[in-house]
């Protein structure tokens, strides 16, 4: 079926509840400087499909979703009516489906703007820049909510990271855990865009090291908290 700039493919019957999910995904992606209202996406819902089995063999089991060219590939079971995706790889949990799709749409737009040679699975930009930005954009609704505090989120990450025994740290809702560099990357991109007022384009071009940016963010967080006390 089609909706706006989306063509949705599925082996299972889907109804129009997917439209609301896609609308919510657009509302998030619109906030990105990479957004292009003329860019069209294929959304491929391929849980339990033959394609999924081949994809798992080629690129490894475990991903919830993936992006190639203008294809947003959702590999796990979904419930569009309740806006949920159900990853099972690391542990069974629930994710916000619109956020999953928005994250992958940003990957499409990264390749659209910067070219597949700069954004491909074999030679991507640094991980925190590659994954931090889609995370930052797909969480925009939460980040602009009145209950959200950036300094608390940094503190939360630092605590989780110090206690973690492996790379997995808990994300906010649904019992999902994410590799810590997704969370760290989201915070660092948020710091550079919202506090330092850089664009994503400037961030990509900036040679400053990951460690330096992280230390700057922690310093900023400490001084902000001190100023409040
Ligand atoms: Zn990603």
CSV table of C-alpha atoms in Angstrom, one decimal, residues 93-202:
chain,number,residue,atom,x,y,z
A,93,UNK,CA,11.3,-6.1,24.5
A,94,UNK,CA,9.1,-3.4,23.0
A,95,UNK,CA,10.2,-0.4,20.9
A,96,UNK,CA,8.3,2.6,19.6
A,97,UNK,CA,7.7,1.7,15.9
A,98,UNK,CA,7.5,5.3,14.6
A,99,UNK,CA,11.0,5.9,16.2
A,100,UNK,CA,12.4,2.8,14.7
A,101,UNK,CA,11.2,3.9,11.3
A,102,UNK,CA,12.3,7.5,11.8
A,103,UNK,CA,15.8,6.2,12.8
A,104,UNK,CA,16.1,4.2,9.5
A,105,UNK,CA,14.7,7.1,7.4
A,106,UNK,CA,17.5,9.3,8.7
A,107,UNK,CA,20.0,6.6,7.5
A,108,UNK,CA,18.4,6.8,4.1
A,109,UNK,CA,18.7,10.6,4.1
A,110,UNK,CA,22.4,10.5,5.3
A,111,UNK,CA,23.2,8.4,2.2
A,112,UNK,CA,20.9,10.6,0.0
A,113,UNK,CA,22.8,13.8,1.0
A,114,UNK,CA,26.3,12.6,1.4
A,115,UNK,CA,26.4,9.7,-1.0
A,116,UNK,CA,26.6,6.0,-0.5
A,117,UNK,CA,30.4,6.2,-0.7
A,118,UNK,CA,30.6,8.2,2.6
A,119,UNK,CA,27.7,6.4,4.2
A,120,UNK,CA,27.8,2.6,3.6
A,121,UNK,CA,28.2,-0.4,5.9
A,122,UNK,CA,31.9,-0.9,5.0
A,123,UNK,CA,33.2,2.7,5.4
A,124,UNK,CA,30.8,4.6,7.6
A,125,UNK,CA,31.7,7.9,9.4
A,126,UNK,CA,32.6,7.5,13.1
A,127,UNK,CA,30.0,5.4,14.9
A,128,UNK,CA,28.8,8.2,17.3
A,129,UNK,CA,28.2,10.4,14.3
A,130,UNK,CA,26.5,7.7,12.2
A,131,UNK,CA,24.2,6.4,14.9
A,132,UNK,CA,24.0,9.3,17.3
A,133,UNK,CA,22.2,11.5,14.8
A,134,UNK,CA,19.3,9.1,13.9
A,135,UNK,CA,18.9,8.4,17.6
A,136,UNK,CA,18.8,12.1,18.3
A,137,UNK,CA,16.2,12.8,15.6
A,138,UNK,CA,14.0,9.8,16.4
A,139,UNK,CA,13.8,10.8,20.0
A,140,UNK,CA,12.8,14.4,19.3
A,141,UNK,CA,9.3,14.0,20.7
A,142,UNK,CA,10.7,13.0,24.1
A,143,UNK,CA,13.6,15.5,24.0
A,144,UNK,CA,11.1,18.4,23.5
A,145,UNK,CA,8.8,17.2,26.2
A,146,UNK,CA,8.6,19.3,29.4
A,147,UNK,CA,9.6,16.3,31.6
A,148,UNK,CA,12.9,15.9,29.8
A,149,UNK,CA,16.2,17.2,31.2
A,150,UNK,CA,19.4,16.8,29.1
A,151,UNK,CA,21.6,17.0,32.2
A,152,UNK,CA,19.6,14.2,33.9
A,153,UNK,CA,19.9,12.1,30.8
A,154,UNK,CA,23.7,12.6,30.8
A,155,UNK,CA,23.8,11.6,34.5
A,156,UNK,CA,21.6,8.6,33.7
A,157,UNK,CA,24.0,7.5,31.0
A,158,UNK,CA,27.1,8.0,33.1
A,159,UNK,CA,25.6,5.9,35.9
A,160,UNK,CA,24.4,3.1,33.6
A,161,UNK,CA,27.7,3.0,31.9
A,162,UNK,CA,29.7,2.8,35.1
A,163,UNK,CA,27.6,-0.2,36.2
A,164,UNK,CA,27.5,-2.0,32.9
A,165,UNK,CA,29.3,-5.2,32.6
A,166,UNK,CA,29.0,-5.4,28.8
A,167,UNK,CA,28.1,-3.0,26.0
A,168,UNK,CA,24.3,-3.2,26.7
A,169,UNK,CA,22.6,-0.5,28.7
A,170,UNK,CA,18.9,-0.1,29.2
A,171,UNK,CA,17.0,2.4,27.1
A,172,UNK,CA,14.0,4.2,28.6
A,173,UNK,CA,10.9,2.3,27.8
A,174,UNK,CA,9.7,-1.1,26.8
A,175,UNK,CA,12.5,-3.0,28.6
A,176,UNK,CA,14.9,-2.7,25.6
A,177,UNK,CA,18.6,-2.5,25.9
A,178,UNK,CA,20.8,-0.7,23.4
A,179,UNK,CA,24.6,-0.9,22.8
A,180,UNK,CA,26.0,1.9,24.9
A,181,UNK,CA,27.5,3.8,21.9
A,182,UNK,CA,24.0,4.5,20.6
A,183,UNK,CA,23.0,6.2,23.8
A,184,UNK,CA,26.4,8.0,24.1
A,185,UNK,CA,26.3,9.1,20.5
A,186,UNK,CA,22.7,10.5,21.0
A,187,UNK,CA,23.9,12.5,23.9
A,188,UNK,CA,27.0,13.8,22.1
A,189,UNK,CA,25.1,14.9,19.0
A,190,UNK,CA,22.5,16.5,21.3
A,191,UNK,CA,25.2,18.4,23.1
A,192,UNK,CA,26.8,19.6,19.8
A,193,UNK,CA,23.5,20.6,18.2
A,194,UNK,CA,21.4,21.9,21.1
A,195,UNK,CA,24.1,23.4,23.3
A,196,UNK,CA,26.9,24.2,20.9
A,197,UNK,CA,24.6,25.0,18.0
A,198,UNK,CA,26.4,23.1,15.4
A,199,UNK,CA,24.6,21.6,12.4
A,200,UNK,CA,24.9,17.9,11.6
A,201,UNK,CA,26.9,19.0,8.5
A,202,UNK,CA,29.4,20.9,10.6
